[in-house]
Structures are given as C-alpha cells and as structure tokens.
PDB file of C-alpha atoms in Angstrom:
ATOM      1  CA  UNK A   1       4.964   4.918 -25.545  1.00  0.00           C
ATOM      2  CA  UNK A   2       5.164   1.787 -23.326  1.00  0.00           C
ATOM      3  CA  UNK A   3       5.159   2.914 -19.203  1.00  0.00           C
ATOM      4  CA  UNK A   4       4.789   2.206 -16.287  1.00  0.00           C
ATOM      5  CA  UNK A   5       3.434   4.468 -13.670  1.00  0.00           C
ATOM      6  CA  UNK A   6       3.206   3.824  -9.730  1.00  0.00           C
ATOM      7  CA  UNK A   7       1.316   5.795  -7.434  1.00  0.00           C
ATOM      8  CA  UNK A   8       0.210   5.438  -3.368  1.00  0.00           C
ATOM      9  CA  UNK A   9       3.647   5.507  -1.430  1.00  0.00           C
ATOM     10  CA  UNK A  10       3.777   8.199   1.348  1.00  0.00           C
ATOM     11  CA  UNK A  11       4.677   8.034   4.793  1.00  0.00           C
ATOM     12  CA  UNK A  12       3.427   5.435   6.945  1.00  0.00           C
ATOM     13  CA  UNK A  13       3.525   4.503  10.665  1.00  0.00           C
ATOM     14  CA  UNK A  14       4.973   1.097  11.476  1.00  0.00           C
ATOM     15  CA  UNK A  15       1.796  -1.375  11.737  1.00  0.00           C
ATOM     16  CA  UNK A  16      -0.243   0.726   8.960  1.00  0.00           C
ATOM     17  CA  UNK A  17      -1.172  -0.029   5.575  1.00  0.00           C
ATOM     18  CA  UNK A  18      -1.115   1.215   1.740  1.00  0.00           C
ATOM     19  CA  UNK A  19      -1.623   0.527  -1.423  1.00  0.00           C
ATOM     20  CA  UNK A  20       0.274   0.620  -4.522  1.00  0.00           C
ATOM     21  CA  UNK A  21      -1.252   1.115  -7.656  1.00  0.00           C
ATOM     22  CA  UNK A  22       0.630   0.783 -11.031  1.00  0.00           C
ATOM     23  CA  UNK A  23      -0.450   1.903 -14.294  1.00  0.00           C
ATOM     24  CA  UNK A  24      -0.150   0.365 -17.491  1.00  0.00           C
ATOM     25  CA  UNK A  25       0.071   2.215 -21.021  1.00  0.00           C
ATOM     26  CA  UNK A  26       1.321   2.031 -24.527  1.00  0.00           C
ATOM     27  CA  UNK A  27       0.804  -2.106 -24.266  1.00  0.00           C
ATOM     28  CA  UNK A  28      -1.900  -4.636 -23.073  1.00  0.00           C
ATOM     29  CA  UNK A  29      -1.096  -5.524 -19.380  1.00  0.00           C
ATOM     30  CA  UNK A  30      -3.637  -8.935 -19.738  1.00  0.00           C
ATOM     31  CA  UNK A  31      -0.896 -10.248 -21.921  1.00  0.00           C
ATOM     32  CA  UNK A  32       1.744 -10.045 -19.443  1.00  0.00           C
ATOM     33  CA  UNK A  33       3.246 -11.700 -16.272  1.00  0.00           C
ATOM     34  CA  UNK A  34       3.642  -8.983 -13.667  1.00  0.00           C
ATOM     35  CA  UNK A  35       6.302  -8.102 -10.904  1.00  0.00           C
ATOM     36  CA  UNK A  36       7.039  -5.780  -7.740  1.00  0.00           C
ATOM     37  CA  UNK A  37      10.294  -5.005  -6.894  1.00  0.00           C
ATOM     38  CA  UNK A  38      11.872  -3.227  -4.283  1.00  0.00           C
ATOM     39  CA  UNK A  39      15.106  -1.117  -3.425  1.00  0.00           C
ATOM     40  CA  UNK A  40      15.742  -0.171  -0.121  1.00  0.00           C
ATOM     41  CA  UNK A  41      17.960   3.427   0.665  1.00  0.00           C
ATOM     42  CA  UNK A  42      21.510   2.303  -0.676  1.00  0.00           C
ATOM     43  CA  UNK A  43      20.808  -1.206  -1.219  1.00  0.00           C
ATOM     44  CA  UNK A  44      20.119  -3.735  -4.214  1.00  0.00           C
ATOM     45  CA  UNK A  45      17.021  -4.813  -5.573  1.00  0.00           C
ATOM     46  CA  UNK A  46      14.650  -7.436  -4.221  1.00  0.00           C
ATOM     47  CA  UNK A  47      11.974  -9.327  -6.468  1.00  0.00           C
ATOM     48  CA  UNK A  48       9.037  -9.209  -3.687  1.00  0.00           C
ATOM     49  CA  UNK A  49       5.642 -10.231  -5.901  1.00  0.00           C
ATOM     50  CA  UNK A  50       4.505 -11.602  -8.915  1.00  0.00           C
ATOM     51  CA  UNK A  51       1.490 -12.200 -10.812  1.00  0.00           C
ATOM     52  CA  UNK A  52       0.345 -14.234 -14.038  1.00  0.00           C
ATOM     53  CA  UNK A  53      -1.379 -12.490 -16.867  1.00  0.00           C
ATOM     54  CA  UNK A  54      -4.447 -13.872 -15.440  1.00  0.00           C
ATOM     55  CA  UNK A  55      -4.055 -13.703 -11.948  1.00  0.00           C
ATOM     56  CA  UNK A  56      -3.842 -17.986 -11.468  1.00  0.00           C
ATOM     57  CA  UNK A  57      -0.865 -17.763 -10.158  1.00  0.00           C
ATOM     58  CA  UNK A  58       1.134 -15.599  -7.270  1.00  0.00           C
ATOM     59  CA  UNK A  59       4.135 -15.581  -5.569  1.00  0.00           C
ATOM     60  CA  UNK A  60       5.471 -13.676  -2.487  1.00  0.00           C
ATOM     61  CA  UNK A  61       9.205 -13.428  -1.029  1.00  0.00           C
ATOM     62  CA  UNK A  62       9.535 -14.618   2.465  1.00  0.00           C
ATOM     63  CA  UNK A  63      10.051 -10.944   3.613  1.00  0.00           C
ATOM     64  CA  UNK A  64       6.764 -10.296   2.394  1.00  0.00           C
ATOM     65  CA  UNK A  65       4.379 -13.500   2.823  1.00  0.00           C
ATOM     66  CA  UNK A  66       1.257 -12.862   4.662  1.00  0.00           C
ATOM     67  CA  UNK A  67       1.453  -9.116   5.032  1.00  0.00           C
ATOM     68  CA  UNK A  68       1.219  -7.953   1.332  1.00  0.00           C
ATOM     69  CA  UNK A  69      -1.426  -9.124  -1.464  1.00  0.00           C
ATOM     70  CA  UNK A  70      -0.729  -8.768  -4.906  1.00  0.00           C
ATOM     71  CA  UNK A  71      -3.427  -8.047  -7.470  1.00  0.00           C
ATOM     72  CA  UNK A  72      -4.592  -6.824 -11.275  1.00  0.00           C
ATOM     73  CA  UNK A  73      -7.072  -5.368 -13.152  1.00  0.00           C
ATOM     74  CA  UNK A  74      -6.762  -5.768 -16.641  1.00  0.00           C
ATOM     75  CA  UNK A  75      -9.822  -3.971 -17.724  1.00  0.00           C
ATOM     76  CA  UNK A  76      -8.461  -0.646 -16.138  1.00  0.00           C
ATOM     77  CA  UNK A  77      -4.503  -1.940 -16.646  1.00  0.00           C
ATOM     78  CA  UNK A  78      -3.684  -1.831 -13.374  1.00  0.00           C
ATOM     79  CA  UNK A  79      -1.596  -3.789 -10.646  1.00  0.00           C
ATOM     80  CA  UNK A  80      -1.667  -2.953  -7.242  1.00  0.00           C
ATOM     81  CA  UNK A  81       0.139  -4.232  -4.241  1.00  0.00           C
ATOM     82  CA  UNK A  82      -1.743  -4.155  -0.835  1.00  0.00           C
ATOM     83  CA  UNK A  83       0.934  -3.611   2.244  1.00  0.00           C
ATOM     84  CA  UNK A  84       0.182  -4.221   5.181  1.00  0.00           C
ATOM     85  CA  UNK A  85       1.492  -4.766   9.204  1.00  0.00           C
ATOM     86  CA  UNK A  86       4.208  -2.204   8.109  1.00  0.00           C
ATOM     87  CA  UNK A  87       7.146  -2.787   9.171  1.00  0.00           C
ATOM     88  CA  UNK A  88      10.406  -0.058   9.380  1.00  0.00           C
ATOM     89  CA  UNK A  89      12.577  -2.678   7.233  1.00  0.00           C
ATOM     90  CA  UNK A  90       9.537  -1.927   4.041  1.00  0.00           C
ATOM     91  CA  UNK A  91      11.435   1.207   3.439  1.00  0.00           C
ATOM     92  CA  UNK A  92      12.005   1.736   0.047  1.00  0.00           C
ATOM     93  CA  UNK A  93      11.418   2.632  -3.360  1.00  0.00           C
ATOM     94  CA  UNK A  94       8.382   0.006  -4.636  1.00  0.00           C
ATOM     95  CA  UNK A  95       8.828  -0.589  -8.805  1.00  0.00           C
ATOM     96  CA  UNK A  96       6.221  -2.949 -11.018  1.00  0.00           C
ATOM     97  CA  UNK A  97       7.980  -3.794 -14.052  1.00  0.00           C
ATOM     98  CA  UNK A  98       6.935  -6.164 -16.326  1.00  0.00           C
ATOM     99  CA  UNK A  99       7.577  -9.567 -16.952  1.00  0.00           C
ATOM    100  CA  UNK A 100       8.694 -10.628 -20.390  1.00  0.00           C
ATOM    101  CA  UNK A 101       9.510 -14.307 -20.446  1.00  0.00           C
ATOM    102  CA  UNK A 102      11.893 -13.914 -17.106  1.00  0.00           C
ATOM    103  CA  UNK A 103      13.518 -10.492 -18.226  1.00  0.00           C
ATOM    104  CA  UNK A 104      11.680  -6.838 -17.198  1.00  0.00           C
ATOM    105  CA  UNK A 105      12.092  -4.999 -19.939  1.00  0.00           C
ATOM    106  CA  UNK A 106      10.112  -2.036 -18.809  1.00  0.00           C
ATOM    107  CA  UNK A 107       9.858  -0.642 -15.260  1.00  0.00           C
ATOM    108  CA  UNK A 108       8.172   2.106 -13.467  1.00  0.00           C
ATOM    109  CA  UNK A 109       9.934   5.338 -11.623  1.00  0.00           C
ATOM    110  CA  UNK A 110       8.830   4.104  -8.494  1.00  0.00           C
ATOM    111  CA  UNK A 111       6.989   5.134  -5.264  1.00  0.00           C
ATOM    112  CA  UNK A 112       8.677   5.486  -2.374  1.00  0.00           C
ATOM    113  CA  UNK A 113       7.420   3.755   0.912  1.00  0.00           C
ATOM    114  CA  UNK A 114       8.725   5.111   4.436  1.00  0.00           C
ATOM    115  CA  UNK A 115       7.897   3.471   7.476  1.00  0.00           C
ATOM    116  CA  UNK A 116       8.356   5.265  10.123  1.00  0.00           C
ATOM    117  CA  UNK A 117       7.027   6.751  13.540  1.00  0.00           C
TER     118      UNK A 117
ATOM    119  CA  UNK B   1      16.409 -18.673  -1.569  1.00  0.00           C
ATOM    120  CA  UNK B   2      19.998 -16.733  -1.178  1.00  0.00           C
ATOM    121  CA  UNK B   3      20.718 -13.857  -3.516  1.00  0.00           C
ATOM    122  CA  UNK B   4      23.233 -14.292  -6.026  1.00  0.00           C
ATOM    123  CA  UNK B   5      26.724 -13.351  -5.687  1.00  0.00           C
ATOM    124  CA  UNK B   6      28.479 -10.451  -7.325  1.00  0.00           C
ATOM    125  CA  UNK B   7      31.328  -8.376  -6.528  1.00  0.00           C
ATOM    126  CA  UNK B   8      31.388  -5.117  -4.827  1.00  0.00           C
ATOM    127  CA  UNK B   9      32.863  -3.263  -7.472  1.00  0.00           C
ATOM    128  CA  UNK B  10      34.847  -3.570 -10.312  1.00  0.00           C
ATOM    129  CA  UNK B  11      36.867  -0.411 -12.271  1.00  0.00           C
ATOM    130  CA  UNK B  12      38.345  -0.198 -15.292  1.00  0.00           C
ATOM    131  CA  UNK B  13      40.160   2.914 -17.814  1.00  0.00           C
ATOM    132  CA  UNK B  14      38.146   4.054 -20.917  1.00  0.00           C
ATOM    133  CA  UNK B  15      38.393   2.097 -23.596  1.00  0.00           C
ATOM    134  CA  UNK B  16      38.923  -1.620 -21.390  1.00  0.00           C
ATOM    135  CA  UNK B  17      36.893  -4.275 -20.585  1.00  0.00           C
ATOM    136  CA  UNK B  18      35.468  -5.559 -17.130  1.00  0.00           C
ATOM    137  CA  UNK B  19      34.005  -8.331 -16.909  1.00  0.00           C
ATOM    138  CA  UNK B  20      31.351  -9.196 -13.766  1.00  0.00           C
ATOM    139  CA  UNK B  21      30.728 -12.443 -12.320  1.00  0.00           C
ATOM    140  CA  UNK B  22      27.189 -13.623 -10.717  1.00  0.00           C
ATOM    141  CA  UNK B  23      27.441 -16.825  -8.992  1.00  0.00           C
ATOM    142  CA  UNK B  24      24.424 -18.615  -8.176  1.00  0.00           C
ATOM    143  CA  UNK B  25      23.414 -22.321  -7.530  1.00  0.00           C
ATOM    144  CA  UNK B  26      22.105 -25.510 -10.039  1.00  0.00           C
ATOM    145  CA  UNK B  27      18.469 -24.686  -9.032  1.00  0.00           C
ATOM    146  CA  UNK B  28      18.780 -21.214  -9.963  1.00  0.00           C
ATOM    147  CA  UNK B  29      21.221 -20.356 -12.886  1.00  0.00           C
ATOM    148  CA  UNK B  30      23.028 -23.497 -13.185  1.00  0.00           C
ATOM    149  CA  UNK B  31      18.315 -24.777 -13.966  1.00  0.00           C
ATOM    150  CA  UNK B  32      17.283 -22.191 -16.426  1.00  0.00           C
ATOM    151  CA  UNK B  33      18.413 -19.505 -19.576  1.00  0.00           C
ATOM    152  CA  UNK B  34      16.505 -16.930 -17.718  1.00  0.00           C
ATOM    153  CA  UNK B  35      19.458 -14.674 -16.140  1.00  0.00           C
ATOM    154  CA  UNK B  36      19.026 -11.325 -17.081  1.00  0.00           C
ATOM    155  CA  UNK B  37      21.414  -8.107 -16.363  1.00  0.00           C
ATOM    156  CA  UNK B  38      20.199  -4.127 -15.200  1.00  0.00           C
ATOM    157  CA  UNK B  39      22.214  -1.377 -15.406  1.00  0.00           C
ATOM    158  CA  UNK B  40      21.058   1.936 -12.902  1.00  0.00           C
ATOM    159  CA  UNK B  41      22.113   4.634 -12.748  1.00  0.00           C
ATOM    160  CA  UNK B  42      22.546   6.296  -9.186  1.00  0.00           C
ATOM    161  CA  UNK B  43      18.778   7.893  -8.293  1.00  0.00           C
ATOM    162  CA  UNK B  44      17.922   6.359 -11.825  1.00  0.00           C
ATOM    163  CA  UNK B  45      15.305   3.252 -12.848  1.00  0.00           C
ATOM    164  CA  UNK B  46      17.140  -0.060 -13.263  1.00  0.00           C
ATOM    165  CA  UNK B  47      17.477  -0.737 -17.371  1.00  0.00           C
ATOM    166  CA  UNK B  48      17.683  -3.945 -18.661  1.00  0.00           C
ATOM    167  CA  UNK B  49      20.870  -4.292 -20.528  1.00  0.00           C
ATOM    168  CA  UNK B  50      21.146  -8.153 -21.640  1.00  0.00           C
ATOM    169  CA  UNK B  51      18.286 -11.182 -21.142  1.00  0.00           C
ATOM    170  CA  UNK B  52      18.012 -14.468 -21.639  1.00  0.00           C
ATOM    171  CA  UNK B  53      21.929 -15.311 -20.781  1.00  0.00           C
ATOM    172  CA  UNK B  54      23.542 -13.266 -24.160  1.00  0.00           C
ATOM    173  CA  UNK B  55      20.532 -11.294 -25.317  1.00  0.00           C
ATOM    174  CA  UNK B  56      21.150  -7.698 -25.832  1.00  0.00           C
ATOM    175  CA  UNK B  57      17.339  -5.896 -26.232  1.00  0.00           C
ATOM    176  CA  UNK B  58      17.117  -2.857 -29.222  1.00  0.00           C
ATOM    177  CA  UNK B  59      19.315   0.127 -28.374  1.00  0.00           C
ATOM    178  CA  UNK B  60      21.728  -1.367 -25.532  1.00  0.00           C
ATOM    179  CA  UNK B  61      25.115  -1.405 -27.211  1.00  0.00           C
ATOM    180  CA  UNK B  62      26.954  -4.154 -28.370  1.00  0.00           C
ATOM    181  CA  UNK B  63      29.684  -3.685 -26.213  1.00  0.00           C
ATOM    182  CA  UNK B  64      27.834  -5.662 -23.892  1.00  0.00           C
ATOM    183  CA  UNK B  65      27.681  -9.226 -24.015  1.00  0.00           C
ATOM    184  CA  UNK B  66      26.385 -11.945 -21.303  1.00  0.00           C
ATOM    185  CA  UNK B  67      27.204 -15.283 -21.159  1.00  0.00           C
ATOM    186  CA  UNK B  68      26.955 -18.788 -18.485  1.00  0.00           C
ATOM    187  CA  UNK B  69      28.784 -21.287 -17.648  1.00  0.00           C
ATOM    188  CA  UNK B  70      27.917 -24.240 -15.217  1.00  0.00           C
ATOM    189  CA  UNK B  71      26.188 -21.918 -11.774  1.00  0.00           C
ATOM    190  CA  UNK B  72      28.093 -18.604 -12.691  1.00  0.00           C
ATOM    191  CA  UNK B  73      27.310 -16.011 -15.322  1.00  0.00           C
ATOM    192  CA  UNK B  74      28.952 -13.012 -16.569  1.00  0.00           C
ATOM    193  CA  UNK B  75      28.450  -9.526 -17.909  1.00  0.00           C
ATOM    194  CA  UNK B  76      31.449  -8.414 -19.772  1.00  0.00           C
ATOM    195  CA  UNK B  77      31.644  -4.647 -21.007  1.00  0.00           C
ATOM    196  CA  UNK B  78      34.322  -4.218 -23.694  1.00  0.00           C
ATOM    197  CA  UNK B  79      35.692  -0.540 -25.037  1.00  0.00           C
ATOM    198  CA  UNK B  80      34.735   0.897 -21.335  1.00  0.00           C
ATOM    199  CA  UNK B  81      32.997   4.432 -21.767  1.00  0.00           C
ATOM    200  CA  UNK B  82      32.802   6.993 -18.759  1.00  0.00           C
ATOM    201  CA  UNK B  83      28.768   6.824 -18.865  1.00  0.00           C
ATOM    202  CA  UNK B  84      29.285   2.858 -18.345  1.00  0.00           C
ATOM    203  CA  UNK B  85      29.804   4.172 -14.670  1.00  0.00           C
ATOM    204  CA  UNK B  86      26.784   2.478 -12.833  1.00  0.00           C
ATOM    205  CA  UNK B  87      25.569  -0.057 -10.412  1.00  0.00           C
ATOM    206  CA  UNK B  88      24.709  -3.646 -12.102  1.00  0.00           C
ATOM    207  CA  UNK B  89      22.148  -6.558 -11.053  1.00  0.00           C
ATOM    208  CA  UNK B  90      22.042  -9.558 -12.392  1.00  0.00           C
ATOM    209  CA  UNK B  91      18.831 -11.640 -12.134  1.00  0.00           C
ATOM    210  CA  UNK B  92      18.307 -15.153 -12.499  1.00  0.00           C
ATOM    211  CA  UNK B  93      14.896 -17.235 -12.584  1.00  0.00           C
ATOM    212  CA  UNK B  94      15.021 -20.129  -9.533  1.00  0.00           C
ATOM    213  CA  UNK B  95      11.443 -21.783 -10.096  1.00  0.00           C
ATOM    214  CA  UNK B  96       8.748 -21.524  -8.268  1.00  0.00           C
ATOM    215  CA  UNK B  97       8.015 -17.749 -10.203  1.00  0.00           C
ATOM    216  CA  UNK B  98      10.631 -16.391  -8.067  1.00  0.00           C
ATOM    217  CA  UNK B  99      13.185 -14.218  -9.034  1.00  0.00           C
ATOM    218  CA  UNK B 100      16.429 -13.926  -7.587  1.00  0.00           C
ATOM    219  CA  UNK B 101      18.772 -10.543  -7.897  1.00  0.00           C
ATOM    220  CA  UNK B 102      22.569 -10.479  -7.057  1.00  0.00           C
ATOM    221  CA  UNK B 103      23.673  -8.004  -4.564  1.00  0.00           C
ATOM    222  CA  UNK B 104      24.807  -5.152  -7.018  1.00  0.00           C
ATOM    223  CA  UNK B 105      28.206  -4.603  -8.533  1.00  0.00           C
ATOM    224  CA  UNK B 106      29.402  -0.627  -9.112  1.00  0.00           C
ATOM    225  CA  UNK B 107      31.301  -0.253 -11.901  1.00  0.00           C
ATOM    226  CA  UNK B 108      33.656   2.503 -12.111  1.00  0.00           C
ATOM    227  CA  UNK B 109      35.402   3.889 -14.881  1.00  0.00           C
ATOM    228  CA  UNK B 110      38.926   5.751 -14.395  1.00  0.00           C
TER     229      UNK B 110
END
C-alpha cells in the first residue's frame, strides 16, 4: 500500500524548534518531487515547501523563508521539514504529500504543530 | 503570490449539479494545465479528486469533471449525492515550483 506517514509535531513554545519527519512506503520516494503542506485550525490549505527527487531544487512560501529547511533521504525514504523561530501563526496540521507531475495524489494524516506559551 | 479565488460555499439538492469556480491569474492558471482539485472531508486528509485541468485519477467518480477557461477553472459535480458534502481546494501550479491553493469552497448538499 502506498502512504505516507508524518511524525514530530507536539507542542512547542513560540521561538522553539522541531522537526518533521515523513515516511515513505509502498513506492520509491527518489522518484518523486516532494511537498509540505499546511492547514491551520478552520482554515484552507497552504503549499509551504517543496523538494525535487534529488534534492537540486527547493522552494519555500514567504510565510516560511528563512525559518524552515526542507530536506530528504532517499536511502531511508524520508522527508523532513526543520521549523524553526516558531511562531504562534505555525499552528497547524503539517501534511507531505507527494508530487506527481503538479497533482498530490497521495498525502499523509498529518502532525499537528501548536505554538504556544 | 495571492491564493486563488473560490466561493465560500455553494449547496445544491441530491441528484443536481454545482458547479465551483477558481479564479486565478495568466501566470498561474491562465500559464499552465497543472490545476488540480481536493475534496476533505471535515477532520479528514484532503483527496485528490481531478488533476491536470479534467483528469479524474482511478476510483473518483465520474460525476466529477474539471475544466479551464482563460484564468478561471471549474469543478462541476453532476447527480449531487449527500456524501458529496465537503470542503474543496483547487490548486494551480504558478512557476517557480510553487503551488498555489484557493481559499476552500464547502459544498453542501440539501
């Protein structure tokens, strides 16, 4: 079966850091383009990270730009997300799907990320 | 980048259609095929329900359909059913690798 599984949210004081991990399984993650996306309580989805197959090329929203770093393993099939200089407005529920010519077909249940004091 | 534009909500009696716009820009959907639709499901993973403008992946039923015209697409659902009830995205590709969603449009059924 092809998942997804993320792992690493928790509760987190504004200014802190964690990391996401996201395993892959049931398909080979080196042959595909990678994403993180975001829901915050009640609202719609934001498209916050991606990554090539190979790692050669990344791009971060605005919102997230110099405080999160995306990154993959492909030996292990794993994509993490490295957050930090939390902020409250992180809140949410962090998904990697993946990244099948533009569409994400298949998505992760999510880990959800509080920021909070 | 904006988000795209959707409506709030649209409703509709079992067995109709509704149709939802997505407006967007020429760099974004008005540039590129890759506008792509999720259904969720309230507390539920997004699903992706049509790609590539009118492309319905295995299992989502045909009484979806996608299509574009000029900087606006559209996700119509014909022969409404009650579990149709859900929030949809749409999702366009505006260069650059980004990814831009629309705000989220709640369909309910009557």
């Amino acid at each position: 079966e092809v998942q997804l599984v993320e792992s690493g949210g928790g509760l987190v004081q504004p200014g802190g850091s964690l990391r996401l991990s996201c395993a892959a399984s049931g398909f080979t993650l080196s042959s595909y383009e990678m994403n993180w996306v975001r829901q915050a309580p009640g609202k719609g989805l934001e498209c916050i990270s991606y990554i090539s197959s190979s790692s050669g090329t990344i791009y971060y929203a605005d919102s997230v730009k110099g405080r999160f770093t995306i990154s993959r393993d492909n030996a292990k099939d794993s994509l993490y997300l490295q957050m930090n200089s939390l902020r409250a407005e992180d809140t949410a529920i962090y998904y990697c799907a993946r990244d099948n010519y533009k569409s994400l077909d298949v998505w992760g249940k999510g880990t959800m990320v509080t920021v909070s004091s | 980048q904006s988000a795209l534009t959707q409506p709030r909500s649209v409703s509709g009696s079992p067995g109709q259609s509704v149709t939802i716009s997505c407006a967007g820009t020429s760099g974004d959907i008005g540039a590129y095929t890759y506008l792509s639709w999720y259904q969720q499901h309230p507390g539920k993973v997004p699903k992706l329900m049509i790609y590539h403008v009118n492309k319905r992946p295995s299992g989502v039923p045909d009484r979806f359909s996608g299509s574009k015209s000029g900087n606006t697409a559209s996700l119509t659902i014909s022969g409404l059913q009650a579990e149709d009830e859900a929030d949809y995205y749409c999702c366009s590709y505006a260069g650059s690798y980004t990814m831009l969603f629309g705000g989220g449009t709640t369909v309910t059924v009557l």
